[in-house]
Short mmCIF file of N, CA, C and O in Angstrom, two decimals:
data_model
loop_
_atom_site.label_atom_id
_atom_site.label_comp_id
_atom_site.label_asym_id
_atom_site.label_seq_id
_atom_site.Cartn_x
_atom_site.Cartn_y
_atom_site.Cartn_z
N MET A 1 130.02 -96.97 140.83
CA MET A 1 130.07 -98.42 140.74
C MET A 1 128.71 -98.94 140.30
O MET A 1 127.68 -98.52 140.81
N THR A 2 128.68 -99.86 139.38
CA THR A 2 127.42 -100.47 138.96
C THR A 2 127.46 -101.95 139.29
O THR A 2 128.52 -102.54 139.46
N TRP A 3 126.29 -102.53 139.36
CA TRP A 3 126.20 -103.95 139.68
C TRP A 3 126.73 -104.76 138.52
O TRP A 3 126.67 -104.35 137.36
N PRO A 4 127.24 -105.95 138.78
CA PRO A 4 127.79 -106.79 137.70
C PRO A 4 126.74 -107.10 136.64
O PRO A 4 125.55 -107.12 136.90
N ARG A 5 127.23 -107.33 135.42
CA ARG A 5 126.37 -107.70 134.31
C ARG A 5 126.74 -109.10 133.85
O ARG A 5 127.87 -109.53 133.96
N VAL A 6 125.74 -109.79 133.32
CA VAL A 6 125.94 -111.09 132.69
C VAL A 6 125.39 -110.91 131.28
O VAL A 6 124.18 -110.79 131.09
N GLY A 7 126.28 -110.81 130.33
CA GLY A 7 125.85 -110.48 128.97
C GLY A 7 125.20 -109.11 128.98
O GLY A 7 125.77 -108.14 129.46
N GLU A 8 123.98 -109.04 128.51
CA GLU A 8 123.24 -107.78 128.48
C GLU A 8 122.41 -107.53 129.74
O GLU A 8 121.79 -106.48 129.89
N LEU A 9 122.37 -108.51 130.64
CA LEU A 9 121.51 -108.42 131.83
C LEU A 9 122.25 -107.84 133.04
O LEU A 9 123.38 -108.22 133.31
N ARG A 10 121.57 -106.96 133.76
CA ARG A 10 122.07 -106.60 135.07
C ARG A 10 121.85 -107.81 135.97
O ARG A 10 121.01 -108.66 135.71
N SER A 11 122.60 -107.88 137.05
CA SER A 11 122.51 -109.05 137.91
C SER A 11 121.81 -108.73 139.22
O SER A 11 121.65 -107.58 139.60
N LEU A 12 121.44 -109.80 139.90
CA LEU A 12 120.83 -109.72 141.22
C LEU A 12 121.51 -110.75 142.10
O LEU A 12 121.55 -111.94 141.76
N GLU A 13 122.08 -110.29 143.22
CA GLU A 13 122.69 -111.15 144.21
C GLU A 13 121.90 -110.97 145.49
O GLU A 13 121.92 -109.89 146.08
N LEU A 14 121.19 -111.99 145.91
CA LEU A 14 120.31 -111.89 147.07
C LEU A 14 121.06 -112.12 148.37
O LEU A 14 121.92 -113.00 148.45
N GLY A 15 120.71 -111.33 149.38
CA GLY A 15 121.25 -111.52 150.72
C GLY A 15 122.77 -111.47 150.77
O GLY A 15 123.43 -110.89 149.92
N ALA A 16 123.31 -112.10 151.80
CA ALA A 16 124.75 -112.17 151.99
C ALA A 16 125.26 -113.48 151.39
O ALA A 16 124.55 -114.48 151.39
N PRO A 17 126.51 -113.47 150.91
CA PRO A 17 127.08 -114.71 150.36
C PRO A 17 127.06 -115.83 151.40
O PRO A 17 127.08 -115.60 152.60
N GLY A 18 127.02 -117.05 150.90
CA GLY A 18 127.05 -118.22 151.77
C GLY A 18 125.66 -118.82 151.93
O GLY A 18 124.85 -118.83 151.01
N GLU A 19 125.39 -119.30 153.14
CA GLU A 19 124.14 -120.01 153.42
C GLU A 19 122.92 -119.16 153.10
O GLU A 19 121.93 -119.66 152.54
N MET A 20 122.96 -117.86 153.45
CA MET A 20 121.79 -117.01 153.21
C MET A 20 121.47 -116.92 151.72
O MET A 20 120.33 -117.09 151.31
N ARG A 21 122.48 -116.64 150.90
CA ARG A 21 122.23 -116.51 149.46
C ARG A 21 121.75 -117.83 148.88
O ARG A 21 120.82 -117.85 148.06
N ALA A 22 122.34 -118.93 149.30
CA ALA A 22 121.91 -120.24 148.80
C ALA A 22 120.44 -120.50 149.16
O ALA A 22 119.66 -120.99 148.33
N ARG A 23 120.06 -120.15 150.38
CA ARG A 23 118.67 -120.35 150.82
C ARG A 23 117.72 -119.48 150.02
O ARG A 23 116.69 -119.95 149.52
N LEU A 24 118.07 -118.18 149.85
CA LEU A 24 117.19 -117.26 149.11
C LEU A 24 117.09 -117.66 147.65
O LEU A 24 116.00 -117.64 147.06
N ASN A 25 118.21 -118.04 147.04
CA ASN A 25 118.17 -118.50 145.65
C ASN A 25 117.30 -119.74 145.52
O ASN A 25 116.53 -119.86 144.55
N GLY A 26 117.38 -120.64 146.48
CA GLY A 26 116.55 -121.83 146.47
C GLY A 26 115.07 -121.49 146.53
O GLY A 26 114.24 -122.12 145.86
N LEU A 27 114.72 -120.47 147.32
CA LEU A 27 113.33 -120.03 147.40
C LEU A 27 112.85 -119.47 146.06
O LEU A 27 111.70 -119.69 145.66
N VAL A 28 113.72 -118.73 145.37
CA VAL A 28 113.36 -118.21 144.04
C VAL A 28 113.14 -119.38 143.09
O VAL A 28 112.12 -119.44 142.38
N LEU A 29 114.07 -120.31 143.05
CA LEU A 29 113.98 -121.45 142.12
C LEU A 29 112.75 -122.31 142.41
O LEU A 29 112.18 -122.92 141.49
N ALA A 30 112.31 -122.36 143.67
CA ALA A 30 111.13 -123.13 144.05
C ALA A 30 109.83 -122.36 143.81
O ALA A 30 108.75 -122.89 144.01
N GLY A 31 109.95 -121.09 143.40
CA GLY A 31 108.77 -120.27 143.14
C GLY A 31 108.16 -119.64 144.37
O GLY A 31 107.11 -119.02 144.29
N GLN A 32 108.82 -119.76 145.52
CA GLN A 32 108.30 -119.19 146.76
C GLN A 32 108.66 -117.72 146.93
O GLN A 32 107.88 -116.96 147.49
N LYS A 33 109.84 -117.34 146.51
CA LYS A 33 110.31 -115.96 146.65
C LYS A 33 110.04 -115.22 145.35
O LYS A 33 110.59 -115.56 144.31
N ARG A 34 109.14 -114.22 145.44
CA ARG A 34 108.73 -113.47 144.25
C ARG A 34 108.96 -111.97 144.42
O ARG A 34 108.43 -111.16 143.66
N ALA A 35 109.77 -111.60 145.41
CA ALA A 35 110.03 -110.19 145.66
C ALA A 35 111.31 -110.04 146.47
O ALA A 35 111.75 -110.98 147.13
N THR A 36 111.89 -108.85 146.40
CA THR A 36 113.07 -108.53 147.21
C THR A 36 113.09 -107.03 147.48
O THR A 36 112.51 -106.25 146.72
N ALA A 37 113.74 -106.65 148.55
CA ALA A 37 113.77 -105.24 148.96
C ALA A 37 115.19 -104.71 148.96
O ALA A 37 116.14 -105.44 149.24
N GLY A 38 115.31 -103.44 148.66
CA GLY A 38 116.58 -102.72 148.75
C GLY A 38 116.32 -101.36 149.37
O GLY A 38 115.17 -100.95 149.54
N LEU A 39 117.38 -100.66 149.69
CA LEU A 39 117.25 -99.32 150.26
C LEU A 39 117.60 -98.28 149.20
O LEU A 39 118.58 -98.45 148.46
N LEU A 40 116.81 -97.21 149.14
CA LEU A 40 117.05 -96.15 148.17
C LEU A 40 118.48 -95.62 148.30
O LEU A 40 119.15 -95.39 147.30
N ARG A 41 118.97 -95.50 149.52
CA ARG A 41 120.32 -94.95 149.69
C ARG A 41 121.39 -95.85 149.05
O ARG A 41 122.41 -95.36 148.60
N GLU A 42 121.15 -97.17 149.00
CA GLU A 42 122.10 -98.06 148.34
C GLU A 42 122.16 -97.77 146.84
O GLU A 42 123.24 -97.79 146.24
N TYR A 43 121.02 -97.52 146.24
CA TYR A 43 120.99 -97.17 144.81
C TYR A 43 121.78 -95.88 144.58
O TYR A 43 122.56 -95.78 143.63
N ARG A 44 121.58 -94.90 145.45
CA ARG A 44 122.28 -93.61 145.30
C ARG A 44 123.78 -93.77 145.53
O ARG A 44 124.58 -93.24 144.77
N GLU A 45 124.16 -94.52 146.58
CA GLU A 45 125.58 -94.71 146.89
C GLU A 45 126.30 -95.42 145.75
O GLU A 45 127.47 -95.16 145.49
N GLU A 46 125.61 -96.36 145.09
CA GLU A 46 126.22 -97.16 144.02
C GLU A 46 125.93 -96.58 142.64
O GLU A 46 126.32 -97.17 141.63
N ASP A 47 125.23 -95.42 142.60
CA ASP A 47 124.88 -94.77 141.34
C ASP A 47 124.23 -95.78 140.38
O ASP A 47 124.60 -95.88 139.21
N GLU A 48 123.26 -96.52 140.91
CA GLU A 48 122.59 -97.57 140.15
C GLU A 48 121.16 -97.15 139.82
O GLU A 48 120.48 -96.54 140.63
N GLU A 49 120.72 -97.48 138.62
CA GLU A 49 119.35 -97.20 138.21
C GLU A 49 118.40 -98.18 138.89
O GLU A 49 118.78 -99.30 139.20
N PHE A 50 117.14 -97.76 139.03
CA PHE A 50 116.13 -98.67 139.54
C PHE A 50 115.82 -99.73 138.50
O PHE A 50 115.91 -99.49 137.30
N GLU A 51 115.44 -100.88 138.97
CA GLU A 51 114.90 -101.90 138.08
C GLU A 51 113.58 -101.36 137.53
O GLU A 51 112.95 -100.51 138.14
N HIS A 52 113.16 -101.86 136.38
CA HIS A 52 111.89 -101.40 135.80
C HIS A 52 111.07 -102.61 135.34
O HIS A 52 111.62 -103.67 135.05
N VAL A 53 109.77 -102.41 135.28
CA VAL A 53 108.86 -103.49 134.87
C VAL A 53 109.27 -103.98 133.49
O VAL A 53 109.53 -103.21 132.59
N GLY A 54 109.38 -105.30 133.38
CA GLY A 54 109.77 -105.93 132.12
C GLY A 54 111.26 -106.22 132.03
O GLY A 54 111.69 -107.00 131.18
N GLU A 55 112.06 -105.59 132.90
CA GLU A 55 113.51 -105.83 132.87
C GLU A 55 113.80 -107.25 133.34
O GLU A 55 113.20 -107.75 134.30
N ARG A 56 114.72 -107.88 132.66
CA ARG A 56 115.18 -109.21 133.08
C ARG A 56 116.53 -109.07 133.76
O ARG A 56 117.38 -108.31 133.31
N LEU A 57 116.70 -109.84 134.84
CA LEU A 57 117.92 -109.80 135.64
C LEU A 57 118.48 -111.20 135.76
O LEU A 57 117.73 -112.18 135.85
N ALA A 58 119.80 -111.30 135.78
CA ALA A 58 120.48 -112.58 135.99
C ALA A 58 120.62 -112.80 137.49
O ALA A 58 121.24 -112.00 138.19
N LEU A 59 120.04 -113.87 138.00
CA LEU A 59 120.18 -114.24 139.41
C LEU A 59 121.49 -115.00 139.55
O LEU A 59 121.72 -116.00 138.87
N LEU A 60 122.36 -114.50 140.45
CA LEU A 60 123.70 -115.07 140.58
C LEU A 60 123.89 -115.85 141.88
O LEU A 60 123.29 -115.53 142.90
N ASP A 61 124.78 -116.83 141.81
CA ASP A 61 125.19 -117.55 143.02
C ASP A 61 126.44 -116.87 143.59
O ASP A 61 126.88 -115.83 143.10
N ASP A 62 127.04 -117.49 144.59
CA ASP A 62 128.22 -116.90 145.25
C ASP A 62 129.42 -116.77 144.32
O ASP A 62 130.31 -115.96 144.57
N ASP A 63 129.48 -117.59 143.30
CA ASP A 63 130.61 -117.56 142.37
C ASP A 63 130.37 -116.66 141.16
O ASP A 63 131.16 -116.66 140.22
N GLY A 64 129.27 -115.91 141.20
CA GLY A 64 128.97 -115.00 140.10
C GLY A 64 128.40 -115.69 138.87
O GLY A 64 128.33 -115.10 137.80
N ARG A 65 127.98 -116.94 139.04
CA ARG A 65 127.37 -117.68 137.93
C ARG A 65 125.86 -117.43 137.91
O ARG A 65 125.21 -117.40 138.95
N GLN A 66 125.34 -117.28 136.69
CA GLN A 66 123.90 -117.11 136.54
C GLN A 66 123.20 -118.44 136.75
O GLN A 66 123.50 -119.42 136.08
N ILE A 67 122.28 -118.47 137.72
CA ILE A 67 121.55 -119.71 137.99
C ILE A 67 120.10 -119.63 137.52
O ILE A 67 119.41 -120.65 137.47
N ALA A 68 119.64 -118.42 137.19
CA ALA A 68 118.27 -118.23 136.72
C ALA A 68 118.14 -116.83 136.14
O ALA A 68 119.02 -115.98 136.33
N THR A 69 117.03 -116.61 135.47
CA THR A 69 116.67 -115.28 134.99
C THR A 69 115.32 -114.94 135.60
O THR A 69 114.41 -115.77 135.64
N ILE A 70 115.22 -113.72 136.11
CA ILE A 70 113.95 -113.25 136.64
C ILE A 70 113.52 -112.03 135.83
O ILE A 70 114.35 -111.34 135.23
N GLU A 71 112.22 -111.77 135.83
CA GLU A 71 111.66 -110.60 135.15
C GLU A 71 110.93 -109.75 136.17
O GLU A 71 110.09 -110.25 136.93
N VAL A 72 111.24 -108.47 136.21
CA VAL A 72 110.62 -107.53 137.15
C VAL A 72 109.17 -107.29 136.72
O VAL A 72 108.91 -106.98 135.56
N THR A 73 108.24 -107.46 137.67
CA THR A 73 106.83 -107.27 137.36
C THR A 73 106.23 -106.04 138.03
O THR A 73 105.16 -105.58 137.63
N ARG A 74 106.92 -105.49 139.02
CA ARG A 74 106.39 -104.34 139.76
C ARG A 74 107.52 -103.74 140.58
O ARG A 74 108.35 -104.48 141.11
N VAL A 75 107.55 -102.42 140.68
CA VAL A 75 108.54 -101.73 141.52
C VAL A 75 107.79 -100.63 142.27
O VAL A 75 107.06 -99.84 141.68
N GLU A 76 107.97 -100.61 143.58
CA GLU A 76 107.33 -99.61 144.43
C GLU A 76 108.35 -99.08 145.42
O GLU A 76 109.32 -99.76 145.73
N GLN A 77 108.08 -97.88 145.93
CA GLN A 77 108.88 -97.33 147.01
C GLN A 77 107.95 -97.03 148.17
O GLN A 77 106.87 -96.47 147.98
N HIS A 78 108.39 -97.41 149.36
CA HIS A 78 107.62 -97.19 150.58
C HIS A 78 108.59 -96.80 151.69
O HIS A 78 109.71 -97.33 151.73
N PRO A 79 108.16 -95.97 152.64
CA PRO A 79 108.94 -95.84 153.87
C PRO A 79 109.01 -97.23 154.51
O PRO A 79 108.03 -97.98 154.47
N PHE A 80 110.15 -97.57 155.08
CA PHE A 80 110.35 -98.90 155.67
C PHE A 80 109.19 -99.27 156.60
O PHE A 80 108.70 -100.40 156.56
N GLY A 81 108.76 -98.34 157.43
CA GLY A 81 107.69 -98.60 158.39
C GLY A 81 106.32 -98.79 157.76
O GLY A 81 105.37 -99.14 158.45
N GLU A 82 106.21 -98.56 156.44
CA GLU A 82 104.93 -98.70 155.75
C GLU A 82 104.97 -99.76 154.64
O GLU A 82 104.03 -99.86 153.85
N VAL A 83 106.04 -100.54 154.56
CA VAL A 83 106.08 -101.63 153.58
C VAL A 83 104.90 -102.54 153.88
O VAL A 83 104.73 -102.98 155.02
N PRO A 84 104.06 -102.83 152.87
CA PRO A 84 102.87 -103.63 153.14
C PRO A 84 103.16 -105.12 153.32
O PRO A 84 104.11 -105.66 152.75
N TRP A 85 102.29 -105.78 154.09
CA TRP A 85 102.42 -107.21 154.31
C TRP A 85 102.36 -107.97 152.99
O TRP A 85 103.05 -108.97 152.82
N GLU A 86 101.56 -107.52 152.04
CA GLU A 86 101.47 -108.19 150.74
C GLU A 86 102.86 -108.36 150.13
O GLU A 86 103.20 -109.41 149.60
N PHE A 87 103.67 -107.31 150.21
CA PHE A 87 105.04 -107.39 149.68
C PHE A 87 105.90 -108.33 150.53
O PHE A 87 106.58 -109.21 150.01
N ALA A 88 105.86 -108.14 151.85
CA ALA A 88 106.69 -108.96 152.74
C ALA A 88 106.38 -110.45 152.55
O ALA A 88 107.30 -111.27 152.51
N ALA A 89 105.12 -110.79 152.42
CA ALA A 89 104.73 -112.19 152.20
C ALA A 89 105.28 -112.70 150.87
O ALA A 89 105.70 -113.85 150.77
N ALA A 90 105.29 -111.84 149.84
CA ALA A 90 105.81 -112.24 148.53
C ALA A 90 107.31 -112.51 148.56
O ALA A 90 107.82 -113.21 147.69
N GLU A 91 108.00 -111.96 149.56
CA GLU A 91 109.43 -112.28 149.68
C GLU A 91 109.63 -113.75 150.02
O GLU A 91 110.71 -114.29 149.79
N GLY A 92 108.61 -114.40 150.55
CA GLY A 92 108.62 -115.85 150.70
C GLY A 92 109.64 -116.41 151.66
O GLY A 92 110.06 -117.56 151.51
N GLU A 93 110.05 -115.63 152.65
CA GLU A 93 111.12 -116.08 153.55
C GLU A 93 110.59 -116.66 154.85
O GLU A 93 111.36 -116.91 155.78
N GLY A 94 109.28 -116.86 154.95
CA GLY A 94 108.71 -117.52 156.11
C GLY A 94 108.35 -116.63 157.27
O GLY A 94 108.08 -117.13 158.37
N ASP A 95 108.33 -115.32 157.07
CA ASP A 95 107.96 -114.42 158.16
C ASP A 95 106.48 -114.62 158.50
O ASP A 95 105.64 -114.74 157.61
N ALA A 96 106.16 -114.62 159.80
CA ALA A 96 104.79 -114.84 160.26
C ALA A 96 103.93 -113.60 160.10
O ALA A 96 102.72 -113.69 159.93
N ASP A 97 104.56 -112.42 160.16
CA ASP A 97 103.82 -111.17 160.04
C ASP A 97 104.78 -110.04 159.68
O ASP A 97 106.00 -110.25 159.59
N ILE A 98 104.24 -108.85 159.48
CA ILE A 98 105.05 -107.71 159.03
C ILE A 98 106.08 -107.30 160.08
O ILE A 98 107.18 -106.87 159.74
N ASP A 99 105.74 -107.47 161.36
CA ASP A 99 106.71 -107.11 162.41
C ASP A 99 107.94 -108.02 162.36
O ASP A 99 109.07 -107.55 162.51
N GLN A 100 107.73 -109.31 162.12
CA GLN A 100 108.86 -110.23 162.00
C GLN A 100 109.68 -109.89 160.75
O GLN A 100 110.92 -109.92 160.79
N TRP A 101 109.02 -109.54 159.65
CA TRP A 101 109.72 -109.14 158.43
C TRP A 101 110.60 -107.91 158.70
O TRP A 101 111.77 -107.89 158.35
N ARG A 102 110.01 -106.89 159.37
CA ARG A 102 110.77 -105.66 159.66
C ARG A 102 111.97 -105.96 160.57
O ARG A 102 113.07 -105.47 160.32
N ALA A 103 111.76 -106.76 161.59
CA ALA A 103 112.86 -107.09 162.52
C ALA A 103 113.99 -107.80 161.78
O ALA A 103 115.17 -107.48 161.97
N GLY A 104 113.66 -108.76 160.94
CA GLY A 104 114.68 -109.49 160.20
C GLY A 104 115.45 -108.62 159.23
O GLY A 104 116.68 -108.73 159.10
N HIS A 105 114.74 -107.72 158.55
CA HIS A 105 115.41 -106.82 157.60
C HIS A 105 116.25 -105.77 158.32
O HIS A 105 117.34 -105.44 157.87
N ARG A 106 115.75 -105.27 159.44
CA ARG A 106 116.57 -104.33 160.24
C ARG A 106 117.86 -105.01 160.68
O ARG A 106 118.94 -104.43 160.58
N GLU A 107 117.74 -106.23 161.17
CA GLU A 107 118.91 -106.97 161.63
C GLU A 107 119.90 -107.19 160.48
O GLU A 107 121.11 -107.00 160.64
N PHE A 108 119.39 -107.58 159.31
CA PHE A 108 120.26 -107.82 158.15
C PHE A 108 121.02 -106.56 157.78
O PHE A 108 122.25 -106.56 157.69
N TRP A 109 120.30 -105.45 157.56
CA TRP A 109 120.98 -104.22 157.13
C TRP A 109 121.90 -103.68 158.23
O TRP A 109 123.00 -103.20 157.93
N SER A 110 121.49 -103.79 159.48
CA SER A 110 122.35 -103.32 160.58
C SER A 110 123.65 -104.11 160.65
O SER A 110 124.69 -103.56 161.01
N SER A 111 123.60 -105.40 160.29
CA SER A 111 124.82 -106.21 160.33
C SER A 111 125.86 -105.73 159.33
O SER A 111 127.03 -106.05 159.44
N PHE A 112 125.43 -104.91 158.35
CA PHE A 112 126.34 -104.32 157.38
C PHE A 112 126.59 -102.84 157.67
O PHE A 112 127.06 -102.10 156.81
N GLY A 113 126.23 -102.40 158.88
CA GLY A 113 126.47 -101.02 159.27
C GLY A 113 125.45 -100.04 158.71
O GLY A 113 125.73 -98.85 158.62
N THR A 114 124.28 -100.53 158.35
CA THR A 114 123.24 -99.68 157.77
C THR A 114 121.97 -99.78 158.61
O THR A 114 121.03 -100.50 158.24
N PRO A 115 121.92 -99.09 159.75
CA PRO A 115 120.69 -99.14 160.54
C PRO A 115 119.54 -98.51 159.75
O PRO A 115 119.74 -97.58 158.97
N VAL A 116 118.34 -99.05 159.91
CA VAL A 116 117.18 -98.62 159.15
C VAL A 116 116.11 -98.06 160.08
O VAL A 116 115.71 -98.73 161.04
N GLU A 117 115.68 -96.85 159.80
CA GLU A 117 114.59 -96.22 160.56
C GLU A 117 113.29 -96.37 159.77
O GLU A 117 113.31 -96.69 158.58
N ASP A 118 112.16 -96.13 160.42
CA ASP A 118 110.86 -96.31 159.77
C ASP A 118 110.65 -95.42 158.54
O ASP A 118 109.90 -95.78 157.65
N ASP A 119 111.34 -94.26 158.50
CA ASP A 119 111.14 -93.36 157.36
C ASP A 119 112.11 -93.61 156.20
O ASP A 119 112.04 -92.94 155.16
N GLU A 120 112.98 -94.61 156.33
CA GLU A 120 113.94 -94.97 155.28
C GLU A 120 113.19 -95.46 154.03
O GLU A 120 112.35 -96.35 154.12
N THR A 121 113.50 -94.87 152.88
CA THR A 121 112.82 -95.29 151.65
C THR A 121 113.33 -96.66 151.22
O THR A 121 114.52 -96.88 151.05
N THR A 122 112.37 -97.56 151.06
CA THR A 122 112.64 -98.95 150.69
C THR A 122 112.12 -99.18 149.28
O THR A 122 111.00 -98.81 148.96
N VAL A 123 112.96 -99.79 148.45
CA VAL A 123 112.57 -100.12 147.08
C VAL A 123 112.10 -101.58 147.08
O VAL A 123 112.87 -102.47 147.44
N CYS A 124 110.85 -101.77 146.72
CA CYS A 124 110.22 -103.10 146.74
C CYS A 124 110.10 -103.59 145.30
O CYS A 124 109.39 -102.98 144.49
N ILE A 125 110.79 -104.67 145.01
CA ILE A 125 110.85 -105.20 143.65
C ILE A 125 110.13 -106.56 143.62
O ILE A 125 110.50 -107.47 144.35
N TRP A 126 109.13 -106.67 142.78
CA TRP A 126 108.39 -107.91 142.55
C TRP A 126 108.93 -108.53 141.27
O TRP A 126 109.24 -107.82 140.31
N PHE A 127 108.99 -109.83 141.21
CA PHE A 127 109.53 -110.48 140.00
C PHE A 127 108.90 -111.85 139.81
O PHE A 127 108.23 -112.38 140.69
N ARG A 128 109.16 -112.40 138.64
CA ARG A 128 108.76 -113.78 138.35
C ARG A 128 109.95 -114.48 137.74
O ARG A 128 110.79 -113.87 137.08
N LEU A 129 110.03 -115.78 137.97
CA LEU A 129 111.08 -116.61 137.39
C LEU A 129 110.71 -116.88 135.94
O LEU A 129 109.57 -117.21 135.63
N VAL A 130 111.68 -116.70 135.02
CA VAL A 130 111.40 -116.97 133.60
C VAL A 130 112.28 -118.10 133.10
O VAL A 130 113.24 -118.48 133.73
#
């Protein structure tokens, strides 16, 4: 399975549908959210390629409509327990520190049946709104 495409662009759907996605999309559009995280195992399970620097992605709303285009500026992999604060702060979601970021992300992934341990490989994607 591959992620949906919009024309020639791969897409990006942030968070869970509904209020969360609307909030995260709003942060991107406001220029506050400049990064997002995924789990390496999700890429493997979905047989999806990593994003790469310079790639443009269609940011989608709940209805699958493109609301913006983002360009990937950096991609890194870190064990979950070693994701740096610089990255977490760039996610722009209002976390006070790295511990709050880790707790929120653990809770999010666990709510989908994907508990995350400190050694779980996390894909950290930095982007800019274009």
